[in-house]
């Protein structure tokens, strides 16, 4: 594997992602799950009959 940084070894070049795409995917998916649960909760609450 060619390295374009003379101060890094092949192992260091393969490690990590400078753009942090993994973190972005995790954060976006977590926010999406929270929003979906909120929508389900609101729809469920709106469909309940009024308490008597």
mmCIF file of N, CA and C in Angstrom:
data_model
loop_
_atom_site.group_PDB
_atom_site.id
_atom_site.type_symbol
_atom_site.label_atom_id
_atom_site.label_comp_id
_atom_site.label_asym_id
_atom_site.label_seq_id
_atom_site.Cartn_x
_atom_site.Cartn_y
_atom_site.Cartn_z
ATOM 1 N N UNK A 1 0.853 -1.177 0.000
ATOM 2 C CA UNK A 1 0.000 0.000 0.000
ATOM 3 C C UNK A 1 0.896 1.235 0.000
ATOM 4 N N UNK A 2 0.701 2.131 -0.953
ATOM 5 C CA UNK A 2 1.543 3.326 -0.967
ATOM 6 C C UNK A 2 1.104 4.304 0.112
ATOM 7 N N UNK A 3 2.065 4.906 0.774
ATOM 8 C CA UNK A 3 1.752 5.921 1.771
ATOM 9 C C UNK A 3 2.189 7.266 1.222
ATOM 10 N N UNK A 4 1.321 8.237 1.353
ATOM 11 C CA UNK A 4 1.608 9.571 0.836
ATOM 12 C C UNK A 4 2.083 10.514 1.928
ATOM 13 N N UNK A 5 2.194 10.027 3.132
ATOM 14 C CA UNK A 5 2.733 10.821 4.239
ATOM 15 C C UNK A 5 4.045 10.179 4.648
ATOM 16 N N UNK A 6 5.156 10.873 4.490
ATOM 17 C CA UNK A 6 6.443 10.252 4.781
ATOM 18 C C UNK A 6 6.655 9.955 6.267
ATOM 19 N N UNK A 7 5.827 10.525 7.139
ATOM 20 C CA UNK A 7 6.008 10.331 8.585
ATOM 21 C C UNK A 7 5.144 9.201 9.140
ATOM 22 N N UNK A 8 4.346 8.542 8.288
ATOM 23 C CA UNK A 8 3.463 7.481 8.776
ATOM 24 C C UNK A 8 3.823 6.149 8.134
ATOM 25 N N UNK A 9 3.661 5.095 8.921
ATOM 26 C CA UNK A 9 3.878 3.755 8.397
ATOM 27 C C UNK A 9 2.590 3.272 7.721
ATOM 28 N N UNK A 10 2.648 2.109 7.068
ATOM 29 C CA UNK A 10 1.444 1.571 6.430
ATOM 30 C C UNK A 10 0.347 1.309 7.447
ATOM 31 N N UNK A 11 0.741 0.841 8.620
ATOM 32 C CA UNK A 11 -0.240 0.564 9.670
ATOM 33 C C UNK A 11 -0.963 1.841 10.092
ATOM 34 N N UNK A 12 -0.226 2.921 10.275
ATOM 35 C CA UNK A 12 -0.837 4.177 10.706
ATOM 36 C C UNK A 12 -1.739 4.762 9.622
ATOM 37 N N UNK A 13 -1.376 4.565 8.372
ATOM 38 C CA UNK A 13 -2.199 5.087 7.287
ATOM 39 C C UNK A 13 -3.538 4.366 7.234
ATOM 40 N N UNK A 14 -3.550 3.067 7.505
ATOM 41 C CA UNK A 14 -4.792 2.285 7.462
ATOM 42 C C UNK A 14 -5.699 2.568 8.644
ATOM 43 N N UNK A 15 -5.184 3.104 9.725
ATOM 44 C CA UNK A 15 -5.956 3.309 10.941
ATOM 45 C C UNK A 15 -6.770 4.586 10.836
ATOM 46 N N UNK A 16 -8.020 4.507 11.190
ATOM 47 C CA UNK A 16 -8.830 5.700 11.361
ATOM 48 C C UNK A 16 -9.235 6.386 10.077
ATOM 49 N N UNK A 17 -10.163 7.257 10.232
ATOM 50 C CA UNK A 17 -10.742 7.985 9.128
ATOM 51 C C UNK A 17 -10.764 9.451 9.539
ATOM 52 N N UNK A 18 -10.046 10.282 8.831
ATOM 53 C CA UNK A 18 -9.935 11.685 9.240
ATOM 54 C C UNK A 18 -11.259 12.430 9.114
ATOM 55 N N UNK A 19 -12.158 11.949 8.260
ATOM 56 C CA UNK A 19 -13.445 12.636 8.076
ATOM 57 C C UNK A 19 -14.496 12.178 9.077
ATOM 58 N N UNK A 20 -14.206 11.174 9.872
ATOM 59 C CA UNK A 20 -15.106 10.690 10.929
ATOM 60 C C UNK A 20 -16.467 10.270 10.390
ATOM 61 N N UNK A 21 -16.467 9.571 9.252
ATOM 62 C CA UNK A 21 -17.728 9.159 8.652
ATOM 63 C C UNK A 21 -18.465 8.148 9.521
ATOM 64 N N UNK A 22 -17.736 7.299 10.248
ATOM 65 C CA UNK A 22 -18.412 6.330 11.112
ATOM 66 C C UNK A 22 -19.215 7.041 12.186
ATOM 67 N N UNK A 23 -18.659 8.093 12.763
ATOM 68 C CA UNK A 23 -19.373 8.841 13.795
ATOM 69 C C UNK A 23 -20.601 9.520 13.212
ATOM 70 N N UNK A 24 -20.475 10.049 12.010
ATOM 71 C CA UNK A 24 -21.621 10.706 11.382
ATOM 72 C C UNK A 24 -22.752 9.714 11.152
ATOM 73 N N UNK A 25 -22.423 8.532 10.683
ATOM 74 C CA UNK A 25 -23.458 7.523 10.434
ATOM 75 C C UNK A 25 -24.127 7.129 11.744
ATOM 76 N N UNK A 26 -23.354 6.937 12.789
ATOM 77 C CA UNK A 26 -23.936 6.554 14.077
ATOM 78 C C UNK A 26 -24.834 7.646 14.632
ATOM 79 N N UNK A 27 -24.399 8.888 14.554
ATOM 80 C CA UNK A 27 -25.189 9.992 15.088
ATOM 81 C C UNK A 27 -26.475 10.163 14.290
ATOM 82 N N UNK A 28 -26.385 10.124 12.955
ATOM 83 C CA UNK A 28 -27.576 10.297 12.126
ATOM 84 C C UNK A 28 -28.565 9.163 12.365
ATOM 85 N N UNK A 29 -28.068 7.929 12.470
ATOM 86 C CA UNK A 29 -28.988 6.812 12.699
ATOM 87 C C UNK A 29 -29.609 6.881 14.091
ATOM 88 N N UNK A 30 -28.848 7.322 15.090
ATOM 89 C CA UNK A 30 -29.404 7.463 16.437
ATOM 90 C C UNK A 30 -30.502 8.524 16.454
ATOM 91 N N UNK A 31 -30.269 9.654 15.811
ATOM 92 C CA UNK A 31 -31.285 10.708 15.749
ATOM 93 C C UNK A 31 -32.524 10.205 15.009
ATOM 94 N N UNK A 32 -32.322 9.449 13.929
ATOM 95 C CA UNK A 32 -33.457 8.922 13.174
ATOM 96 C C UNK A 32 -34.286 7.965 14.033
ATOM 97 N N UNK A 33 -33.637 7.122 14.807
ATOM 98 C CA UNK A 33 -34.359 6.189 15.678
ATOM 99 C C UNK A 33 -35.148 6.942 16.738
ATOM 100 N N UNK A 34 -34.557 7.965 17.334
ATOM 101 C CA UNK A 34 -35.260 8.748 18.356
ATOM 102 C C UNK A 34 -36.478 9.440 17.752
ATOM 103 N N UNK A 35 -36.332 9.993 16.546
ATOM 104 C CA UNK A 35 -37.455 10.658 15.891
ATOM 105 C C UNK A 35 -38.560 9.655 15.571
ATOM 106 N N UNK A 36 -38.190 8.469 15.099
ATOM 107 C CA UNK A 36 -39.202 7.454 14.796
ATOM 108 C C UNK A 36 -39.958 7.026 16.050
ATOM 109 N N UNK A 37 -39.240 6.831 17.159
ATOM 110 C CA UNK A 37 -39.923 6.474 18.404
ATOM 111 C C UNK A 37 -40.843 7.599 18.866
ATOM 112 N N UNK A 38 -40.438 8.847 18.694
ATOM 113 C CA UNK A 38 -41.288 9.974 19.078
ATOM 114 C C UNK A 38 -42.555 10.002 18.229
ATOM 115 N N UNK A 39 -42.415 9.736 16.934
ATOM 116 C CA UNK A 39 -43.597 9.710 16.054
ATOM 117 C C UNK A 39 -44.545 8.589 16.457
ATOM 118 N N UNK A 40 -44.002 7.409 16.735
ATOM 119 C CA UNK A 40 -44.844 6.281 17.163
ATOM 120 C C UNK A 40 -45.544 6.610 18.475
ATOM 121 N N UNK A 41 -44.833 7.236 19.402
ATOM 122 C CA UNK A 41 -45.422 7.607 20.695
ATOM 123 C C UNK A 41 -46.553 8.613 20.502
ATOM 124 N N UNK A 42 -46.335 9.619 19.666
ATOM 125 C CA UNK A 42 -47.367 10.637 19.451
ATOM 126 C C UNK A 42 -48.591 10.057 18.747
ATOM 127 N N UNK A 43 -48.376 9.205 17.756
ATOM 128 C CA UNK A 43 -49.497 8.586 17.045
ATOM 129 C C UNK A 43 -50.270 7.681 17.999
ATOM 130 N N UNK A 44 -49.551 6.919 18.805
ATOM 131 C CA UNK A 44 -50.210 6.033 19.769
ATOM 132 C C UNK A 44 -51.012 6.845 20.784
ATOM 133 N N UNK A 45 -50.447 7.941 21.247
ATOM 134 C CA UNK A 45 -51.156 8.786 22.206
ATOM 135 C C UNK A 45 -52.389 9.440 21.599
ATOM 136 N N UNK A 46 -52.313 9.790 20.334
ATOM 137 C CA UNK A 46 -53.457 10.431 19.686
ATOM 138 C C UNK A 46 -54.585 9.452 19.434
ATOM 139 N N UNK A 47 -54.287 8.170 19.336
ATOM 140 C CA UNK A 47 -55.312 7.165 19.038
ATOM 141 C C UNK A 47 -55.956 6.589 20.293
ATOM 142 N N UNK A 48 -55.494 6.953 21.478
ATOM 143 C CA UNK A 48 -56.084 6.436 22.711
ATOM 144 C C UNK A 48 -57.439 7.093 22.957
ATOM 145 N N UNK A 49 -58.396 6.333 23.438
ATOM 146 C CA UNK A 49 -59.691 6.941 23.775
ATOM 147 C C UNK A 49 -59.523 7.810 25.018
ATOM 148 N N UNK A 50 -60.338 8.851 25.139
ATOM 149 C CA UNK A 50 -60.205 9.728 26.323
ATOM 150 C C UNK A 50 -60.537 8.991 27.609
ATOM 151 N N UNK A 51 -59.811 9.327 28.653
ATOM 152 C CA UNK A 51 -60.031 8.699 29.968
ATOM 153 C C UNK A 51 -61.348 9.180 30.547
ATOM 154 N N UNK A 52 -62.074 8.265 31.174
ATOM 155 C CA UNK A 52 -63.368 8.671 31.750
ATOM 156 C C UNK A 52 -63.365 8.576 33.248
#
